[in-house]
Short mmCIF file of C-alpha atoms and ligand atoms in Angstrom, two decimals:
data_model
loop_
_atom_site.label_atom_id
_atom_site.label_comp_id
_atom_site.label_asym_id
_atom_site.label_seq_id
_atom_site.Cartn_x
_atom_site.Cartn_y
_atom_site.Cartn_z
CA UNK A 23 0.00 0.00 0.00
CA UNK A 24 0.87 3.35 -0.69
CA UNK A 25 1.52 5.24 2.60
CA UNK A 26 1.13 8.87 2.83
CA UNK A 27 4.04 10.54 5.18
CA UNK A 28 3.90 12.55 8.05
CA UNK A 29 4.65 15.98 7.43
CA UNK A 30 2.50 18.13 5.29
CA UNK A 31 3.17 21.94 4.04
CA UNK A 32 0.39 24.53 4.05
CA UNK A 33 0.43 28.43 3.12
CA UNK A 34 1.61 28.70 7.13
CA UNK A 35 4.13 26.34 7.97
CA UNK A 36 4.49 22.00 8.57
CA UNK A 37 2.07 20.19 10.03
CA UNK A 38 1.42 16.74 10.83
CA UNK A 39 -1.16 15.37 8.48
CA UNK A 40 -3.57 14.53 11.05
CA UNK A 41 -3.70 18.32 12.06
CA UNK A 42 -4.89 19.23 8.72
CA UNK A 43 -8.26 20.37 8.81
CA UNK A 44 -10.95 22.74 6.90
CA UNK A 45 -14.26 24.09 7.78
CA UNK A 46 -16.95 22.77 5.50
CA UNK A 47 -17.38 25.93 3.60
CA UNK A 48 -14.42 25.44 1.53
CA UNK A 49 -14.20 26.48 -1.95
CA UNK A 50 -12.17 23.48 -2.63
CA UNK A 51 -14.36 20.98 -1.35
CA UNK A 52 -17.92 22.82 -2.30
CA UNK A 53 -17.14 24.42 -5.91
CA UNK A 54 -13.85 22.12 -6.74
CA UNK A 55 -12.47 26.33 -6.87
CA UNK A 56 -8.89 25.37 -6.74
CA UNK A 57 -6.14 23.83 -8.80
CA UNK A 58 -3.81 21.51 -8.28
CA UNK A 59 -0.49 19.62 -9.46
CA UNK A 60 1.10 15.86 -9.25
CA UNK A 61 5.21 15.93 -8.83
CA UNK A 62 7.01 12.98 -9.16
CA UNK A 63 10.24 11.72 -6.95
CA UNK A 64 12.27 9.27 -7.62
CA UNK A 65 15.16 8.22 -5.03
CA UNK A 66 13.91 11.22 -3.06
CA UNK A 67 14.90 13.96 -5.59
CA UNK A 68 12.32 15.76 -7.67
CA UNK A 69 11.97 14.97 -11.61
CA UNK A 70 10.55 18.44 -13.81
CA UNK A 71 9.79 20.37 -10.29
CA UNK A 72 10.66 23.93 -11.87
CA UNK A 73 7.75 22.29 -14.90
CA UNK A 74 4.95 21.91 -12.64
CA UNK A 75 5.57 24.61 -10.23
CA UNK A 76 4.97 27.33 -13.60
CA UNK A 77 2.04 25.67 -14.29
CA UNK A 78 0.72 25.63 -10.79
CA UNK A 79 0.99 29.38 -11.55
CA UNK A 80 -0.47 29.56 -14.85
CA UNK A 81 -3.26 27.55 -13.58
CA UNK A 82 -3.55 29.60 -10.25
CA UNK A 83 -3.12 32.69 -12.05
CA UNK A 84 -6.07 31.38 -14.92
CA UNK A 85 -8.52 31.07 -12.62
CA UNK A 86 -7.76 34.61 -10.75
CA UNK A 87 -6.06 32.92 -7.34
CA UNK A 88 -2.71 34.29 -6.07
CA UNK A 89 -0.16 31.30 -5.13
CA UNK A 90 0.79 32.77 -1.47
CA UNK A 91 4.48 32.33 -2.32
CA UNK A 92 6.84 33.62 -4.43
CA UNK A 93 7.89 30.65 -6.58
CA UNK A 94 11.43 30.25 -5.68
CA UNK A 95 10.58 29.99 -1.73
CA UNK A 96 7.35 27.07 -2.63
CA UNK A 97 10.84 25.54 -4.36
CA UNK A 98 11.89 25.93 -1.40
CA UNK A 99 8.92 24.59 1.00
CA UNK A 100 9.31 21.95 -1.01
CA UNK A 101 12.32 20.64 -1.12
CA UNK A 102 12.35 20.87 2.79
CA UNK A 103 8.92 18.70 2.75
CA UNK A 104 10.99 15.85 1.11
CA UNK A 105 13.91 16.50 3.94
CA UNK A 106 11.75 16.64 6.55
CA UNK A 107 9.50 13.08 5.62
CA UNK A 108 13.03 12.11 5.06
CA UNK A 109 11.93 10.99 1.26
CA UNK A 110 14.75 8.53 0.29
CA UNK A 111 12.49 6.43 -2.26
CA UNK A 112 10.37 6.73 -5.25
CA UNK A 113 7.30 8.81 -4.38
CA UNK A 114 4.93 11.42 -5.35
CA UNK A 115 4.09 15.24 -4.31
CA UNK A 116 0.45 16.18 -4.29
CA UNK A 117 0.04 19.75 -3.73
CA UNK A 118 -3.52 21.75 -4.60
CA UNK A 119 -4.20 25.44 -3.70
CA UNK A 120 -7.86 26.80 -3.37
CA UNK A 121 -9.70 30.17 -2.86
CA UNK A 122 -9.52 29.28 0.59
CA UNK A 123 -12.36 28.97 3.25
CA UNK A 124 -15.85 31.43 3.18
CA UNK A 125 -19.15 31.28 3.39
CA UNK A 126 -21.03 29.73 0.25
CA UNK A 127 -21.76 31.94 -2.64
CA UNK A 128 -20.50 31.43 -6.26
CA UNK A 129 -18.86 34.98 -6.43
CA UNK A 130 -14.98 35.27 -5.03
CA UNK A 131 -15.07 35.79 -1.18
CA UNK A 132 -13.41 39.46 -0.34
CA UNK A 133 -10.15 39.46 2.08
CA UNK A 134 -10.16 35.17 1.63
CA UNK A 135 -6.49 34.07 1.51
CA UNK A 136 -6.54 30.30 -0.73
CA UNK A 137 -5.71 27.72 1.08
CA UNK A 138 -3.08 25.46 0.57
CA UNK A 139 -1.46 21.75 1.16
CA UNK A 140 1.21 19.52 -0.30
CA UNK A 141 2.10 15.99 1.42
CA UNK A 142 4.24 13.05 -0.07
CA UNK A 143 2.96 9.42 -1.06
CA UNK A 144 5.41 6.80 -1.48
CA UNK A 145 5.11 5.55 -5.02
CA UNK A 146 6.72 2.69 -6.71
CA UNK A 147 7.46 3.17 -10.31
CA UNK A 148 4.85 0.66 -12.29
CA UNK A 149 7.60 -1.21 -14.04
CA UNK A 150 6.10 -4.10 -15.50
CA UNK A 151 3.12 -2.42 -16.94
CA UNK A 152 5.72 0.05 -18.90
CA UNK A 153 7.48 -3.47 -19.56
CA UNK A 154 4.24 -4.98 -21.35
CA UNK A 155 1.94 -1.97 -22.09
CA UNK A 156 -1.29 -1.83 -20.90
CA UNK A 157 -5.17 -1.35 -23.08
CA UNK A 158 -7.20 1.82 -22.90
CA UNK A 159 -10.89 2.24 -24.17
CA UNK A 160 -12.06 5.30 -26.33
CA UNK A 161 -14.51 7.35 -24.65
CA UNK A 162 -15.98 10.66 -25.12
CA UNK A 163 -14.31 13.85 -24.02
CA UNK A 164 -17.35 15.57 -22.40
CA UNK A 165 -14.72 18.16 -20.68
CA UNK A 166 -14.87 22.16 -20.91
CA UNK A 167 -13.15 24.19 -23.31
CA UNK A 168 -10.40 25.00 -20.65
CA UNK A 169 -8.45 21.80 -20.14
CA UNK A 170 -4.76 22.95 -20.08
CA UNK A 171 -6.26 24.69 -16.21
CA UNK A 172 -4.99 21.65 -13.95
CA UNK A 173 -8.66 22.28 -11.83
CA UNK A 174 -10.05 20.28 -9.15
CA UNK A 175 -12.92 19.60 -11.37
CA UNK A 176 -12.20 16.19 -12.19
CA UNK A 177 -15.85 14.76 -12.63
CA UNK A 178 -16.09 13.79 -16.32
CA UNK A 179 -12.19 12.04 -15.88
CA UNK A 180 -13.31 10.29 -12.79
CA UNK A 181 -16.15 9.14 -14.51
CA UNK A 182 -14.14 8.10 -17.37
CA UNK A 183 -11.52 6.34 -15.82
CA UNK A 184 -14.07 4.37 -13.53
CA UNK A 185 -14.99 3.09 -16.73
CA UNK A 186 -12.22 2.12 -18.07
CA UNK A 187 -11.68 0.25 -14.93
CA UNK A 188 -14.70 -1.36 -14.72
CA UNK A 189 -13.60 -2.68 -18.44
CA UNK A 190 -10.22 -3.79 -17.33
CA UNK A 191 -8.36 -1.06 -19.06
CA UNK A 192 -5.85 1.10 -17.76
CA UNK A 193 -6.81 4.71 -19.19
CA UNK A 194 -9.57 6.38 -20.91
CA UNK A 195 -8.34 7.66 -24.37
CA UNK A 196 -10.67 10.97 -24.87
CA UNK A 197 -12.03 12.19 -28.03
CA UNK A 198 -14.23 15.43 -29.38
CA UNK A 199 -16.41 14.39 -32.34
CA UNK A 200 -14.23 11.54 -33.35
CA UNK A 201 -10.96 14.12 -32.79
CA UNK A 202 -8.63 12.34 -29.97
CA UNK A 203 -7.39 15.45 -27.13
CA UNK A 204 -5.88 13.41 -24.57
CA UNK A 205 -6.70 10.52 -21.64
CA UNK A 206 -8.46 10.57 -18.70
CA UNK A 207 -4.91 11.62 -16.43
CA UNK A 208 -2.55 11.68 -19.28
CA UNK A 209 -1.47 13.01 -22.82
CA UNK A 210 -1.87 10.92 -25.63
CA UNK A 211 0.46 9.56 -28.97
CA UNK A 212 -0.26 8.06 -32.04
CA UNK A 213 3.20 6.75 -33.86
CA UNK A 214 2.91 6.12 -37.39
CA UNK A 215 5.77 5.60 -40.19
CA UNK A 216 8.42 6.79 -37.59
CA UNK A 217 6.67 9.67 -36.81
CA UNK A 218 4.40 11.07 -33.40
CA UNK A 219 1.42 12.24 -33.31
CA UNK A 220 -0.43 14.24 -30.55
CA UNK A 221 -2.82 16.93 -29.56
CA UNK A 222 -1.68 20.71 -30.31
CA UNK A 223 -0.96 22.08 -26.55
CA UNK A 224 -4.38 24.11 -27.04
CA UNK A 225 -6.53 25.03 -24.37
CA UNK A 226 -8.58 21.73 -24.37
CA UNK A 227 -5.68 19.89 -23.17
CA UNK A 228 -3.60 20.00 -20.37
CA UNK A 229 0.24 20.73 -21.06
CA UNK A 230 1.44 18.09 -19.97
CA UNK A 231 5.37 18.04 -18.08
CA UNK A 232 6.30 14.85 -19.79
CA UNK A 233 4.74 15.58 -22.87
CA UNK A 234 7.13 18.79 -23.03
CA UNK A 235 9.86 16.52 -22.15
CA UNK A 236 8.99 13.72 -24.73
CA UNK A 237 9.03 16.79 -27.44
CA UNK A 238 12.64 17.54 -26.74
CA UNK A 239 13.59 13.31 -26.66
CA UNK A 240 11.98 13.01 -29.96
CA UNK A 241 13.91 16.12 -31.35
CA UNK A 242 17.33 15.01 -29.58
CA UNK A 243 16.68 11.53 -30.99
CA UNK A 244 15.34 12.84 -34.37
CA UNK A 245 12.17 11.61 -34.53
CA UNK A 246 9.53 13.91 -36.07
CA UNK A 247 7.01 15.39 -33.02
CA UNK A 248 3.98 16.43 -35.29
CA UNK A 249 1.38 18.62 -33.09
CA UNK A 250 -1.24 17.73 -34.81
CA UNK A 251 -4.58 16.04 -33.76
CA UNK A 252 -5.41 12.71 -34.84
CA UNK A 253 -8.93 10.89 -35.45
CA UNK A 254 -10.62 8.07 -33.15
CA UNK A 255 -10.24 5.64 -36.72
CA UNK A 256 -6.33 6.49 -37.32
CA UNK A 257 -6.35 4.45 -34.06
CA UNK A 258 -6.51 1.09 -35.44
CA UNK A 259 -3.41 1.92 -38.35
CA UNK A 260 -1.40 3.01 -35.72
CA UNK A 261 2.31 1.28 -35.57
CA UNK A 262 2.03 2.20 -31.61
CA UNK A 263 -0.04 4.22 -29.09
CA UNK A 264 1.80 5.40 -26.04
CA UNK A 265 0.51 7.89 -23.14
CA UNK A 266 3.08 10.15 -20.86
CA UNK A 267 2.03 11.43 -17.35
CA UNK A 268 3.76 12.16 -13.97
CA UNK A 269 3.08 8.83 -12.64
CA UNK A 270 2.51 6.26 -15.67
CA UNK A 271 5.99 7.94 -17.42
CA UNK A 272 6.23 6.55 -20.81
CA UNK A 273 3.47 4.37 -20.88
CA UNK A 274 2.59 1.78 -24.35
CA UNK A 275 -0.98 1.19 -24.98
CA UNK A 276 -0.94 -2.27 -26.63
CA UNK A 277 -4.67 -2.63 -27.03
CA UNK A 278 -7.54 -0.43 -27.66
CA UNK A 279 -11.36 -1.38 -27.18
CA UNK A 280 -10.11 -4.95 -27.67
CA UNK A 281 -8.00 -4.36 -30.51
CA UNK A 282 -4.31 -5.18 -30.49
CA UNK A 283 -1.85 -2.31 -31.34
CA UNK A 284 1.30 -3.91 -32.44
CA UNK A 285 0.65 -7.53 -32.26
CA UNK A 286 0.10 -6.56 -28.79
CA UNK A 287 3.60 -5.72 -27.55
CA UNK A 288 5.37 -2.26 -26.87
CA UNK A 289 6.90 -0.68 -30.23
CA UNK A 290 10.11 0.23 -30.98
CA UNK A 291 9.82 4.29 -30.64
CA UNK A 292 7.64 3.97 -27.37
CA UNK A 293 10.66 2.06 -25.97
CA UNK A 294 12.87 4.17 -27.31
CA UNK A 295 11.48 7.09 -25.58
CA UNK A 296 11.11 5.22 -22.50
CA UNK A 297 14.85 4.67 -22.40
CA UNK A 298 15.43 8.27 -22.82
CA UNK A 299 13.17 9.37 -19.90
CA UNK A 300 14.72 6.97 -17.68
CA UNK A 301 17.68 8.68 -18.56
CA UNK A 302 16.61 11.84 -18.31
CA UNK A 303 15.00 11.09 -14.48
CA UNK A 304 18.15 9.82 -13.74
CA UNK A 305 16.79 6.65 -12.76
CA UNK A 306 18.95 4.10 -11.63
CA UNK A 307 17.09 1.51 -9.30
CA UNK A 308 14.50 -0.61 -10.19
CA UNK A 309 11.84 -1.26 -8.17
CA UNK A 310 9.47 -3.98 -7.29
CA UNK A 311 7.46 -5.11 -10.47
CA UNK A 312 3.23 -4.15 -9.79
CA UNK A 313 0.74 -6.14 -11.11
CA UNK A 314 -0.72 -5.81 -14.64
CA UNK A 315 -3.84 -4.21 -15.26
CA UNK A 316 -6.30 -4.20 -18.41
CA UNK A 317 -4.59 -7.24 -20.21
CA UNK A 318 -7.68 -9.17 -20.57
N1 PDD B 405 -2.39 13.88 -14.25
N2 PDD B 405 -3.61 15.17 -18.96
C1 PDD B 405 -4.36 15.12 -17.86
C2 PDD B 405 -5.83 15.31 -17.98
C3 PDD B 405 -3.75 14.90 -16.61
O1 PDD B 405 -4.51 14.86 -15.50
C4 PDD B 405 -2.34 14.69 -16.54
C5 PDD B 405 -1.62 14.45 -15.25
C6 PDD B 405 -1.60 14.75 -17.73
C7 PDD B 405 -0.09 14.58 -17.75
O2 PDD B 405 0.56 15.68 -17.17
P1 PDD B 405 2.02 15.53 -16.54
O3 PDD B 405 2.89 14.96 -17.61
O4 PDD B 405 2.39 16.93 -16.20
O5 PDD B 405 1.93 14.64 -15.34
C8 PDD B 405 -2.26 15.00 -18.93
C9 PDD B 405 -1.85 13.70 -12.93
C10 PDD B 405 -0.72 12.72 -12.89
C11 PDD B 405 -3.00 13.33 -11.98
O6 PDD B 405 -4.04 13.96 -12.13
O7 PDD B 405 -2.85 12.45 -11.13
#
């Protein structure tokens, strides 16, 4: 089991995690008015912290909340949150800011500071599904128009994942009117003829940090990045499918609504890429295998 640790960081100071509490009238918790971000760790060091950090901002600063740091000292904060849980292993950051706690009513509270929290989760890197790829299901994208806004409001991917769950499938792949934008909790590749395909970094997706990663691999490797959305149908013709995200890193989708993607096994760019964010994460150990998902 994953095990949370016990120091968290607020707007104030460290706590213990089972200090941390909020009125009901949260904005977070009653209007999902917040945003939030998903850091990964491995051997206790941060991987693309400066990455998610600006976007906490540009999401923060989309939906009119001011981060109650100055970014260099949350770099900080954080850092000393992984000292003090003395973080050693692979693990995970979640940290989400809101407008803070006030009395309900849909306008912006006056003289509310947002509230905020980040705590660590140990979290084992999920080697043999990146070893064997896992199957996704297509499913609509029933999102709003401003997706790259890392929100709270996670209803319509909840929904979607739970889905693709309850089908034995590891991710939701998303699409608008037959146009694929991204998964459930992760961007989303087509390779074809040595080339990859994905979503332009438009507002309807989210930006992801690994995706901006995998665009400078693919240029330092020389294989052509195309931005440039592809259709539910191309699906099928695809060579490989891959997804990137925080915690599923370089992740091969071998099967789609039942139908095999490369005979079924990883493809050559998708490992290719995988070897290069290894690299680039510096990661050396490797940890205990989990089991495989969505291989029915
Ligand atoms: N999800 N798209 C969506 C909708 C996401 O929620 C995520 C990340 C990504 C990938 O972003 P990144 O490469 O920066 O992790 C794309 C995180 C992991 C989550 O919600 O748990």
């Amino acid at each position: 089991m994953m095990s949370v640790k016990p120091f968290v960081l607020t707007e104030n100071d460290f706590c213990k995690n089972d200090e941390l509490t909020y009125p009901f009238e949260e904005r977070g918790l009653q209007f999902g008015d917040g945003v939030y971000e998903v850091i990964r760790i491995y051997e206790g060091h941060y991987y693309l912290l400066n990455e998610h950090v600006d976007r906490l901002y540009r999401s923060a600063d989309a939906i009119k909340i001011n981060v109650p740091f100055k970014k260099q000292q949350l770099i900080e904060q954080l850092h000393k949150l992984l000292e003090k849980n003395q973080v050693a292993e692979d693990a995970k950051v979640y940290l989400q800011l809101t407008r803070g706690s006030a009395a309900r009513d849909h306008t912006f509270p006056v003289g509310v500071d947002p509230n905020f929290y980040a705590y660590v989760q140990d979290f084992p890197r999920k080697r043999e599904w990146m070893d064997q790829g896992v199957s996704a299901i297509i499913h609509d994208d029933v999102r709003w128009d401003l997706c790259y806004i890392k929100s709270l409001n996670l209803l319509p991917n909840v929904l979607a994942k739970q889905t693709a769950m309850e089908e034995g499938s590891f991710e939701a792949i998303l699409h608008k009117n037959g146009t694929v934008t991204e998964c459930s909790s992760s961007n989303v590749y087509l390779v074809k003829n040595g080339h990859v395909y994905t979503h332009p970094a438009k507002e309807n997706i989210l930006h992801g940090c690994v995706r901006m990663r995998v665009e400078q691999f693919c240029k330092d490797l020389g294989i052509p990045f195309i931005e440039e959305a592809f259709q539910v149908e191309d699906i099928q013709l695809a060579d490989e499918i891959f997804l990137t995200s925080s915690t599923a890193e370089v992740m091969p989708i071998v099967k789609v609504d039942g139908k095999l993607i490369n005979g079924a096994k990883p493809g050559p760019i998708t490992q290719t890429l995988q070897q290069a964010y290894e690299q680039d994460a510096g990661i050396t150990v490797n940890s205990v295998p989990n089991s495989v998902p969505g291989t029915n």
